[in-house]
Amino acid sequence: MKKRLIAVLPLILAVALVFAFLPVNMVSAEELPNMEGQIVILHTNDVHSRVDANMGYARVATLREYYESCGAEVLIMDAGDALHGLPFANVTEGESIVKIMNLVGYDYFAPGNHDYNYGYARLAELANELSATTLCANVVDEEGATVFAANSIIELNGMKIGIFGLTSPETKTKSHPNNTAGLTFEAFTKVCQEQVAALEAEECDLIIALGHAGIDSESEPNTSYTAIANCDGIDLFIDGHSHSTFTNGEMVNDTLLVSTGEYLSNIGVVIIDGEGNMTASLVGDKTAVAPDADVSALILQIGEEVNEMMSAVIGETPYLLDGTRAPGVRTQETNLGNLVVDSMRYAAKSDIAFTNGGGIRATIKAGEITMLDVNTVLPFGNTVVSKTITLDIVRQVIELGIKSTPNAAGGFPQVSGMSYAYDAYRPAGSKLISLTIGDDLVWTIDGGYKEGFTGEYTLSCATNDFLAAGGDGYDMLGALPELGLAGAMDEELVKYIQALTAGDIDVTWDNYKAAEGRIKQAKMLTYYVLDGNAYVVYDNGQTVCYGSIKGEQGEQGEQGEQGEQGETGRTGGCGPVAGGTTGTGTGIGIGILALASVIGVALIVRRRQVA
């Protein structure tokens, strides 16, 4: 049943939020606003085990206590990606997070893709230990039965509330595929319609979707936006996955969509009055809310136990090792990316190696390196896998990894034993300019394979088991013959760092002072037309023919002023691209529309500079 959504905060809510910024024990019973008859939903998403970052779990507990003291009925819900992330969670395979969520008092939980990172069997164990009801209506087993409860109905203040859970089908590729073997993630639209119909049949007054869905376009057609657009009857959608922040929620059709961002940067608050009107807000000022003492003590206790396990020093680096997200491991070569992938090639004794930049999650500062540092960088517990690969597949791998450039992407390939150059502004699937294996330039975009090499030339290649099984879209790797397994990525990195620090291998820390030039974004220096063909000259020395130009002759551009950029000529030609030393600009009539069709849009914005 659709409820009217109020657009401004009522007076009682404004007062309530002011008092919510105070520890409960600082507010007398007389000062508390009367919220009897109201329902408060506190919600979180994408915490990724940042238990005491930003607002922290302890302040979620404080807000629950506060609103209950005001007389409101309170529910706490999480929209996924809570159980995995940092060593705090990973060393206990999520058990530490379950203990904290139980003490905070969570009522409902919808698993996210990273909650499957320990495998479905382990997630099922954690769900049994979790006091909250785990909800997921769109994940079914081989018999077609949901693996967790599809929905739940609760009655508060005379209002019947139906809640159903959703988990992104991207989980099949955004967690290791083996983690979800035997499970099917059904499309949102069908499941949402079924769940709304079922809850309406139960005469629910309010229907809530608790979903790890997100709003990113790459997640279509299974986003919260699409689910809402194709399903009438959802009153409130509590979202996660895309780490989006809606300060006061967003109205999508007749549905209130809410999400808090990430890492407990905010605690979401939805207040429902006796008439079913809803208001959404975020509480994000940690200085205004006192942390709950019991939850803080538990976090401290678990943290000390984990730190004792993880504080062992395993090496020392004189250089900061860059694991920054972007610009960084998801957009370009970094020294930490090189270190990680070199350790994989060293462990597998392979010809080449690559890993996805999105699997490298933190920077290591100069100085001592601990187990905690390594596990923070590589939190997913992946294993090093060696496979036989052909040069054609290597090219496919690189093209897939760089398809989103110049934008950041988790699949961006960090490499060892090879190097490549690419043009970020060419169309996806044709960005690779050259490929080098060891010291041999084996392929270029203009000349194809060099003498002695073909597309069927084989190599041994180390990667991580997530990618080897087709994760991050690397489907071409799944069928390749497997040569063997090494250890876990973090374990192999520890061994490599120890050998590096001890001087037991041929490389030194100076090899990781900075990026080495394994990955180069080729920049266009100039372009020209000869005999009806367009040529581009890159800064790596390559001159690439992009095909014939069939556009009509463009018009002469206007005269350029002394030393200044000339104006663009009419369609079909380029105006003077620079003023010469004599103050004259030369128009280049090359049929720019046809040229753009073969070279790409980059030529329109990166025009040749002439003296």
Coordinates of C-alpha atoms in Angstrom, one line a residue, residues 42 57 60-62 64 68 74-78 97-108 130-133 292 295:
L42 CA 18.4 2.7 11.0
Y57 CA 29.0 0.4 14.8
V60 CA 24.5 2.7 15.5
A61 CA 23.9 1.1 18.9
T62 CA 23.7 4.6 20.5
R64 CA 19.0 2.7 18.6
E68 CA 13.8 3.5 21.8
V74 CA 13.3 0.7 16.0
L75 CA 14.6 -1.7 13.4
I76 CA 18.2 -1.9 12.2
M77 CA 18.9 -3.2 8.6
D78 CA 22.1 -3.7 6.6
I97 CA 31.6 -8.9 12.4
V98 CA 28.7 -11.2 13.4
K99 CA 29.6 -10.7 17.0
I100 CA 29.5 -6.9 16.7
M101 CA 26.2 -6.9 14.6
N102 CA 24.6 -9.1 17.2
L103 CA 25.6 -6.8 20.0
V104 CA 24.4 -3.7 18.1
G105 CA 21.1 -5.4 17.6
Y106 CA 20.6 -5.7 13.8
D107 CA 17.2 -7.1 12.8
Y108 CA 17.6 -7.7 9.0
L130 CA 23.7 -13.8 13.1
S131 CA 20.8 -12.7 15.3
A132 CA 19.4 -10.7 12.4
T133 CA 17.2 -12.4 9.8
D292 CA 28.1 2.8 22.9
V295 CA 30.2 -2.1 21.4

